[in-house]
mmCIF file of C-alpha atoms and ligand atoms in Angstrom:
data_model
loop_
_atom_site.group_PDB
_atom_site.id
_atom_site.type_symbol
_atom_site.label_atom_id
_atom_site.label_comp_id
_atom_site.label_asym_id
_atom_site.label_seq_id
_atom_site.Cartn_x
_atom_site.Cartn_y
_atom_site.Cartn_z
ATOM 1 C CA MET A 1 3.423 -7.100 -19.246
ATOM 2 C CA LEU A 2 2.193 -3.646 -18.402
ATOM 3 C CA ALA A 3 3.526 -3.459 -14.878
ATOM 4 C CA LEU A 4 7.087 -4.119 -15.899
ATOM 5 C CA ALA A 5 9.345 -1.318 -16.952
ATOM 6 C CA ASN A 6 13.021 -0.833 -17.308
ATOM 7 C CA LEU A 7 13.965 -4.129 -15.729
ATOM 8 C CA ASN A 8 17.349 -5.679 -16.128
ATOM 9 C CA PRO A 9 16.647 -8.756 -18.326
ATOM 10 C CA LEU A 10 18.991 -11.026 -16.379
ATOM 11 C CA PRO A 11 16.635 -11.943 -13.534
ATOM 12 C CA ILE A 12 13.922 -12.769 -16.086
ATOM 13 C CA LEU A 13 16.246 -14.990 -18.084
ATOM 14 C CA SER A 14 17.509 -16.779 -15.018
ATOM 15 C CA SER A 15 13.907 -17.258 -13.862
ATOM 16 C CA LEU A 16 13.271 -19.329 -16.988
ATOM 17 C CA PHE A 17 15.934 -21.824 -15.967
ATOM 18 C CA TYR A 18 15.968 -21.265 -12.262
ATOM 19 C CA PRO A 19 13.226 -23.072 -10.340
ATOM 20 C CA ALA A 20 13.356 -26.754 -9.572
ATOM 21 C CA HIS A 21 15.046 -25.277 -6.485
ATOM 22 C CA CYS A 22 13.100 -23.928 -3.534
ATOM 23 C CA VAL A 23 13.467 -20.120 -3.376
ATOM 24 C CA GLY A 24 13.510 -20.347 0.427
ATOM 25 C CA CYS A 25 16.109 -23.051 1.095
ATOM 26 C CA SER A 26 17.482 -24.170 -2.325
ATOM 27 C CA ASP A 27 16.263 -27.765 -1.894
ATOM 28 C CA VAL A 28 15.351 -29.502 -5.118
ATOM 29 C CA ILE A 29 11.607 -29.344 -5.776
ATOM 30 C CA ALA A 30 9.161 -30.341 -8.503
ATOM 31 C CA GLU A 31 9.028 -28.354 -11.750
ATOM 32 C CA GLY A 32 6.607 -25.427 -11.579
ATOM 33 C CA GLN A 33 6.913 -25.108 -7.789
ATOM 34 C CA TYR A 34 8.638 -22.262 -5.985
ATOM 35 C CA LEU A 35 8.700 -23.394 -2.379
ATOM 36 C CA CYS A 36 9.334 -26.812 -0.849
ATOM 37 C CA CYS A 37 6.799 -28.278 1.612
ATOM 38 C CA SER A 38 8.745 -27.317 4.711
ATOM 39 C CA CYS A 39 9.219 -23.693 3.561
ATOM 40 C CA ARG A 40 5.512 -23.466 2.682
ATOM 41 C CA GLU A 41 4.685 -24.681 6.168
ATOM 42 C CA ALA A 42 7.265 -22.397 7.773
ATOM 43 C CA ALA A 43 5.548 -19.305 6.317
ATOM 44 C CA PRO A 44 3.762 -17.728 9.323
ATOM 45 C CA ARG A 45 0.026 -17.935 8.619
ATOM 46 C CA ILE A 46 -2.427 -15.677 10.410
ATOM 47 C CA HIS A 47 -4.846 -17.746 12.462
ATOM 48 C CA PRO A 48 -8.041 -16.523 14.126
ATOM 49 C CA PRO A 49 -8.829 -14.635 16.189
ATOM 50 C CA PHE A 50 -7.808 -11.547 14.223
ATOM 51 C CA CYS A 51 -9.166 -8.049 13.745
ATOM 52 C CA ALA A 52 -12.068 -8.028 11.268
ATOM 53 C CA LYS A 53 -10.905 -4.718 9.852
ATOM 54 C CA CYS A 54 -7.097 -4.965 9.554
ATOM 55 C CA SER A 55 -6.350 -8.678 10.196
ATOM 56 C CA GLU A 56 -4.088 -7.982 13.183
ATOM 57 C CA PRO A 57 -3.901 -11.343 14.991
ATOM 58 C CA PHE A 58 -4.884 -11.435 18.598
ATOM 59 C CA PHE A 59 -3.888 -13.982 21.190
ATOM 60 C CA GLY A 60 -6.737 -15.200 23.306
ATOM 61 C CA ALA A 61 -10.058 -16.940 23.116
ATOM 62 C CA ILE A 62 -12.113 -14.250 21.424
ATOM 63 C CA THR A 63 -14.898 -15.646 19.301
ATOM 64 C CA GLN A 64 -16.971 -12.599 18.302
ATOM 65 C CA THR A 65 -15.772 -9.999 15.770
ATOM 66 C CA PHE A 66 -13.644 -7.302 17.352
ATOM 67 C CA ARG A 67 -11.558 -4.261 16.469
ATOM 68 C CA CYS A 68 -7.915 -4.275 17.484
ATOM 69 C CA PRO A 69 -5.786 -1.551 19.125
ATOM 70 C CA ASN A 70 -4.191 -0.866 15.715
ATOM 71 C CA CYS A 71 -7.432 0.493 14.327
ATOM 72 C CA GLU A 72 -10.182 0.945 16.919
ATOM 73 C CA HIS A 73 -9.422 4.655 17.441
ATOM 74 C CA ARG A 74 -8.727 5.632 13.843
ATOM 75 C CA VAL A 75 -10.644 5.973 10.648
ATOM 76 C CA LEU A 76 -9.593 3.375 8.131
ATOM 77 C CA HIS A 77 -11.359 3.968 4.843
ATOM 78 C CA PHE A 78 -11.170 0.407 3.512
ATOM 79 C CA ASP A 79 -13.936 -1.988 4.564
ATOM 80 C CA ALA A 80 -11.414 -4.688 5.431
ATOM 81 C CA ALA A 81 -7.767 -5.469 4.647
ATOM 82 C CA VAL A 82 -7.012 -9.159 4.416
ATOM 83 C CA SER A 83 -3.680 -10.968 4.684
ATOM 84 C CA ALA A 84 -3.176 -14.687 5.109
ATOM 85 C CA TYR A 85 0.400 -14.302 6.420
ATOM 86 C CA ARG A 86 2.452 -12.261 8.807
ATOM 87 C CA SER A 87 5.445 -10.384 7.472
ATOM 88 C CA ARG A 88 7.933 -12.445 9.487
ATOM 89 C CA GLY A 89 10.672 -14.957 8.763
ATOM 90 C CA LEU A 90 10.561 -16.410 5.267
ATOM 91 C CA VAL A 91 7.611 -14.254 4.176
ATOM 92 C CA ARG A 92 9.344 -11.041 5.165
ATOM 93 C CA LYS A 93 12.609 -12.200 3.580
ATOM 94 C CA LEU A 94 11.122 -13.162 0.198
ATOM 95 C CA VAL A 95 8.916 -10.057 -0.039
ATOM 96 C CA HIS A 96 11.964 -7.929 0.728
ATOM 97 C CA GLU A 97 14.145 -9.677 -1.869
ATOM 98 C CA PHE A 98 11.360 -9.429 -4.440
ATOM 99 C CA LYS A 99 10.969 -5.708 -3.835
ATOM 100 C CA TYR A 100 14.500 -4.493 -3.296
ATOM 101 C CA GLY A 101 16.690 -7.289 -4.629
ATOM 102 C CA ARG A 102 15.294 -7.327 -8.182
ATOM 103 C CA ARG A 103 14.488 -11.006 -7.808
ATOM 104 C CA PHE A 104 11.611 -10.631 -10.195
ATOM 105 C CA TYR A 105 10.635 -14.318 -10.246
ATOM 106 C CA LEU A 106 9.767 -14.064 -6.526
ATOM 107 C CA ARG A 107 6.513 -12.462 -7.687
ATOM 108 C CA ASN A 108 5.228 -16.047 -7.995
ATOM 109 C CA PRO A 109 5.504 -17.265 -4.388
ATOM 110 C CA VAL A 110 4.569 -13.786 -3.111
ATOM 111 C CA GLY A 111 1.615 -13.731 -5.541
ATOM 112 C CA GLN A 112 0.561 -17.113 -4.185
ATOM 113 C CA TRP A 113 0.355 -15.572 -0.706
ATOM 114 C CA VAL A 114 -1.866 -12.772 -2.044
ATOM 115 C CA ALA A 115 -4.082 -15.388 -3.718
ATOM 116 C CA GLU A 116 -4.460 -17.201 -0.392
ATOM 117 C CA ALA A 117 -5.987 -14.056 1.117
ATOM 118 C CA MET A 118 -8.860 -14.555 -1.351
ATOM 119 C CA ASP A 119 -9.909 -17.684 0.595
ATOM 120 C CA ASP A 120 -10.740 -15.552 3.641
ATOM 121 C CA VAL A 121 -14.488 -15.260 4.376
ATOM 122 C CA ARG A 122 -14.293 -11.494 4.011
ATOM 123 C CA LEU A 123 -13.269 -11.869 0.336
ATOM 124 C CA ARG A 124 -14.391 -15.317 -0.764
ATOM 125 C CA GLY A 125 -17.395 -15.300 -3.073
ATOM 126 C CA ARG A 126 -17.611 -11.525 -2.959
ATOM 127 C CA ARG A 127 -18.042 -9.594 -6.170
ATOM 128 C CA PHE A 128 -15.237 -7.248 -7.255
ATOM 129 C CA ASP A 129 -15.362 -5.200 -10.439
ATOM 130 C CA ILE A 130 -11.687 -4.225 -10.552
ATOM 131 C CA LEU A 131 -8.301 -4.939 -8.948
ATOM 132 C CA VAL A 132 -6.303 -1.803 -8.209
ATOM 133 C CA PRO A 133 -2.638 -1.931 -7.148
ATOM 134 C CA VAL A 134 -1.234 0.695 -4.789
ATOM 135 C CA PRO A 135 0.859 2.926 -7.070
ATOM 136 C CA LEU A 136 4.519 3.786 -6.664
ATOM 137 C CA HIS A 137 5.826 7.211 -7.452
ATOM 138 C CA PRO A 138 7.223 7.115 -11.030
ATOM 139 C CA ALA A 139 10.709 8.036 -9.759
ATOM 140 C CA ARG A 140 10.685 5.121 -7.345
ATOM 141 C CA GLU A 141 9.286 2.774 -9.999
ATOM 142 C CA ARG A 142 12.109 3.748 -12.356
ATOM 143 C CA GLU A 143 14.668 3.141 -9.649
ATOM 144 C CA ARG A 144 13.182 -0.252 -8.683
ATOM 145 C CA GLY A 145 12.334 -1.319 -12.225
ATOM 146 C CA PHE A 146 8.757 -2.289 -11.426
ATOM 147 C CA ASN A 147 5.848 -1.701 -9.095
ATOM 148 C CA GLN A 148 5.611 -4.851 -6.984
ATOM 149 C CA ALA A 149 1.929 -4.224 -6.174
ATOM 150 C CA ALA A 150 1.071 -4.025 -9.891
ATOM 151 C CA LEU A 151 2.919 -7.289 -10.615
ATOM 152 C CA LEU A 152 1.035 -9.029 -7.798
ATOM 153 C CA ALA A 153 -2.294 -7.606 -8.979
ATOM 154 C CA GLU A 154 -1.520 -8.797 -12.504
ATOM 155 C CA LEU A 155 -0.932 -12.370 -11.305
ATOM 156 C CA LEU A 156 -4.118 -12.313 -9.245
ATOM 157 C CA SER A 157 -6.104 -10.857 -12.141
ATOM 158 C CA ASP A 158 -5.001 -13.765 -14.390
ATOM 159 C CA ARG A 159 -5.989 -16.192 -11.702
ATOM 160 C CA VAL A 160 -9.405 -14.885 -10.655
ATOM 161 C CA GLY A 161 -10.484 -13.171 -13.881
ATOM 162 C CA ILE A 162 -11.112 -9.734 -12.337
ATOM 163 C CA PRO A 163 -9.718 -6.940 -14.531
ATOM 164 C CA LEU A 164 -6.638 -5.037 -13.373
ATOM 165 C CA ARG A 165 -6.896 -1.252 -13.582
ATOM 166 C CA LEU A 166 -3.949 1.057 -12.907
ATOM 167 C CA ILE A 167 -6.172 3.975 -11.971
ATOM 168 C CA LEU A 168 -4.431 5.476 -8.950
ATOM 169 C CA GLU A 169 -1.313 7.580 -9.073
ATOM 170 C CA ARG A 170 0.993 9.211 -6.596
ATOM 171 C CA ALA A 171 0.238 12.889 -6.489
ATOM 172 C CA ARG A 172 3.615 13.674 -4.967
ATOM 173 C CA PHE A 173 6.741 12.012 -3.773
ATOM 174 C CA THR A 174 6.445 10.672 -0.229
ATOM 175 C CA SER A 175 9.540 9.751 1.699
ATOM 176 C CA THR A 176 10.016 6.160 2.778
ATOM 177 C CA GLN A 177 7.245 5.307 5.186
ATOM 178 C CA THR A 178 9.284 3.000 7.376
ATOM 179 C CA ALA A 179 11.146 5.898 9.014
ATOM 180 C CA TYR A 180 7.945 7.353 10.511
ATOM 181 C CA ASP A 181 5.640 6.567 13.373
ATOM 182 C CA ARG A 182 1.926 6.329 12.684
ATOM 183 C CA SER A 183 0.884 9.984 12.980
ATOM 184 C CA GLU A 184 3.892 11.072 10.914
ATOM 185 C CA ARG A 185 2.975 8.484 8.305
ATOM 186 C CA LEU A 186 -0.530 9.871 8.083
ATOM 187 C CA LYS A 187 0.740 13.412 7.615
ATOM 188 C CA ASN A 188 3.219 12.167 5.037
ATOM 189 C CA LEU A 189 0.444 10.372 3.152
ATOM 190 C CA ARG A 190 -2.147 13.134 3.186
ATOM 191 C CA ASP A 191 -3.141 13.751 -0.446
ATOM 192 C CA ALA A 192 -0.392 11.440 -1.651
ATOM 193 C CA PHE A 193 -2.758 9.634 -4.043
ATOM 194 C CA ARG A 194 -5.262 10.642 -6.682
ATOM 195 C CA LEU A 195 -7.288 9.068 -9.468
ATOM 196 C CA ARG A 196 -5.803 9.242 -12.925
ATOM 197 C CA LYS A 197 -7.522 11.638 -15.301
ATOM 198 C CA LYS A 198 -10.829 10.541 -16.866
ATOM 199 C CA VAL A 199 -11.142 7.519 -14.593
ATOM 200 C CA ASN A 200 -14.629 6.705 -13.324
ATOM 201 C CA VAL A 201 -15.051 4.396 -10.336
ATOM 202 C CA ARG A 202 -18.651 5.305 -9.520
ATOM 203 C CA ASP A 203 -20.619 2.272 -8.269
ATOM 204 C CA LEU A 204 -17.615 -0.040 -8.562
ATOM 205 C CA ARG A 205 -16.539 -2.620 -5.992
ATOM 206 C CA VAL A 206 -12.793 -2.336 -5.690
ATOM 207 C CA LEU A 207 -10.139 -4.696 -4.371
ATOM 208 C CA LEU A 208 -6.867 -2.927 -3.604
ATOM 209 C CA ILE A 209 -3.654 -4.941 -3.858
ATOM 210 C CA ASP A 210 -0.330 -4.330 -2.119
ATOM 211 C CA ASP A 211 2.588 -6.468 -0.977
ATOM 212 C CA VAL A 212 2.480 -5.713 2.766
ATOM 213 C CA LEU A 213 0.112 -3.933 5.126
ATOM 214 C CA THR A 214 2.181 -2.132 7.769
ATOM 215 C CA THR A 215 -0.141 0.245 9.641
ATOM 216 C CA GLY A 216 -2.859 0.298 6.992
ATOM 217 C CA SER A 217 -2.441 4.042 6.357
ATOM 218 C CA THR A 218 -1.431 3.668 2.697
ATOM 219 C CA LEU A 219 -4.339 1.365 1.862
ATOM 220 C CA SER A 220 -6.674 3.632 3.823
ATOM 221 C CA GLU A 221 -5.607 6.696 1.854
ATOM 222 C CA CYS A 222 -6.102 4.846 -1.441
ATOM 223 C CA ALA A 223 -9.529 3.684 -0.257
ATOM 224 C CA ARG A 224 -10.475 7.233 0.736
ATOM 225 C CA VAL A 225 -9.706 8.532 -2.767
ATOM 226 C CA LEU A 226 -11.709 5.704 -4.371
ATOM 227 C CA LYS A 227 -14.708 6.138 -2.077
ATOM 228 C CA GLU A 228 -14.741 9.905 -2.470
ATOM 229 C CA ALA A 229 -14.913 9.238 -6.229
ATOM 230 C CA GLY A 230 -17.981 7.039 -5.751
ATOM 231 C CA ALA A 231 -16.703 3.468 -5.303
ATOM 232 C CA ILE A 232 -19.324 1.405 -3.443
ATOM 233 C CA SER A 233 -16.862 -0.701 -1.503
ATOM 234 C CA VAL A 234 -13.094 -0.905 -1.136
ATOM 235 C CA LEU A 235 -11.427 -3.957 0.380
ATOM 236 C CA ALA A 236 -7.757 -4.869 0.249
ATOM 237 C CA ALA A 237 -5.653 -8.006 -0.107
ATOM 238 C CA THR A 238 -1.946 -8.156 0.652
ATOM 239 C CA ALA A 239 0.651 -10.931 0.714
ATOM 240 C CA ALA A 240 1.395 -10.211 4.356
ATOM 241 C CA ARG A 241 0.753 -7.902 7.263
ATOM 242 C CA ALA A 242 3.341 -6.546 9.687
HETATM 243 ZN ZN1 ZN B 1 12.441 -24.768 1.027
HETATM 244 ZN ZN1 ZN B 2 -7.467 -3.783 13.391
#
């Protein structure tokens, strides 16, 4: 498992014996499942209408494609970023516990949410040459034990048969994004990513993978690097969007 490094073995061991209980509410569930029916239904799905570019849901009776206030006045370098869920309630809680609580087995329900983004018309039936996870800085990956985006991309790669390539890296340490507003985030992210040495993405169709889209700035910066290196198209799929 290439995405996994330095992880305390306990969560993995317990994950072998754990399920049969819903990870959302602890109800008993069938073997091989992670969420019970009511938790699956409680996960806040994004319903149309939503922004064609960043998937921000919009309330109202809009039927044509539109750009939302989150992205109409900015340059987002990805062609579209797709999420099937909002980062609220159970979705937000499980993504957070997966990322920060070392509950490694939560990659499965969170990975399921990423997979559901693939059913969206913007991604379904489209050709992708490679899946590329948003990288973590090595120091942060050591501290966390894994890169959650790489684990999610690995699960999706197994499922859809598109190769996973860890070709982006953090060029420098960026402070935690959540403390910044949007323009500060952009400044903080400027030149934060680069292609690994000897990587060629010319003429490739890339699907970026991350756990959550917040403002879209991180995915946009990754997409910019890939497009400047010759990628034909860069779309993104995440488990959830803020
Ligand atoms: Zn449940
Ligand atoms: Zn938008």
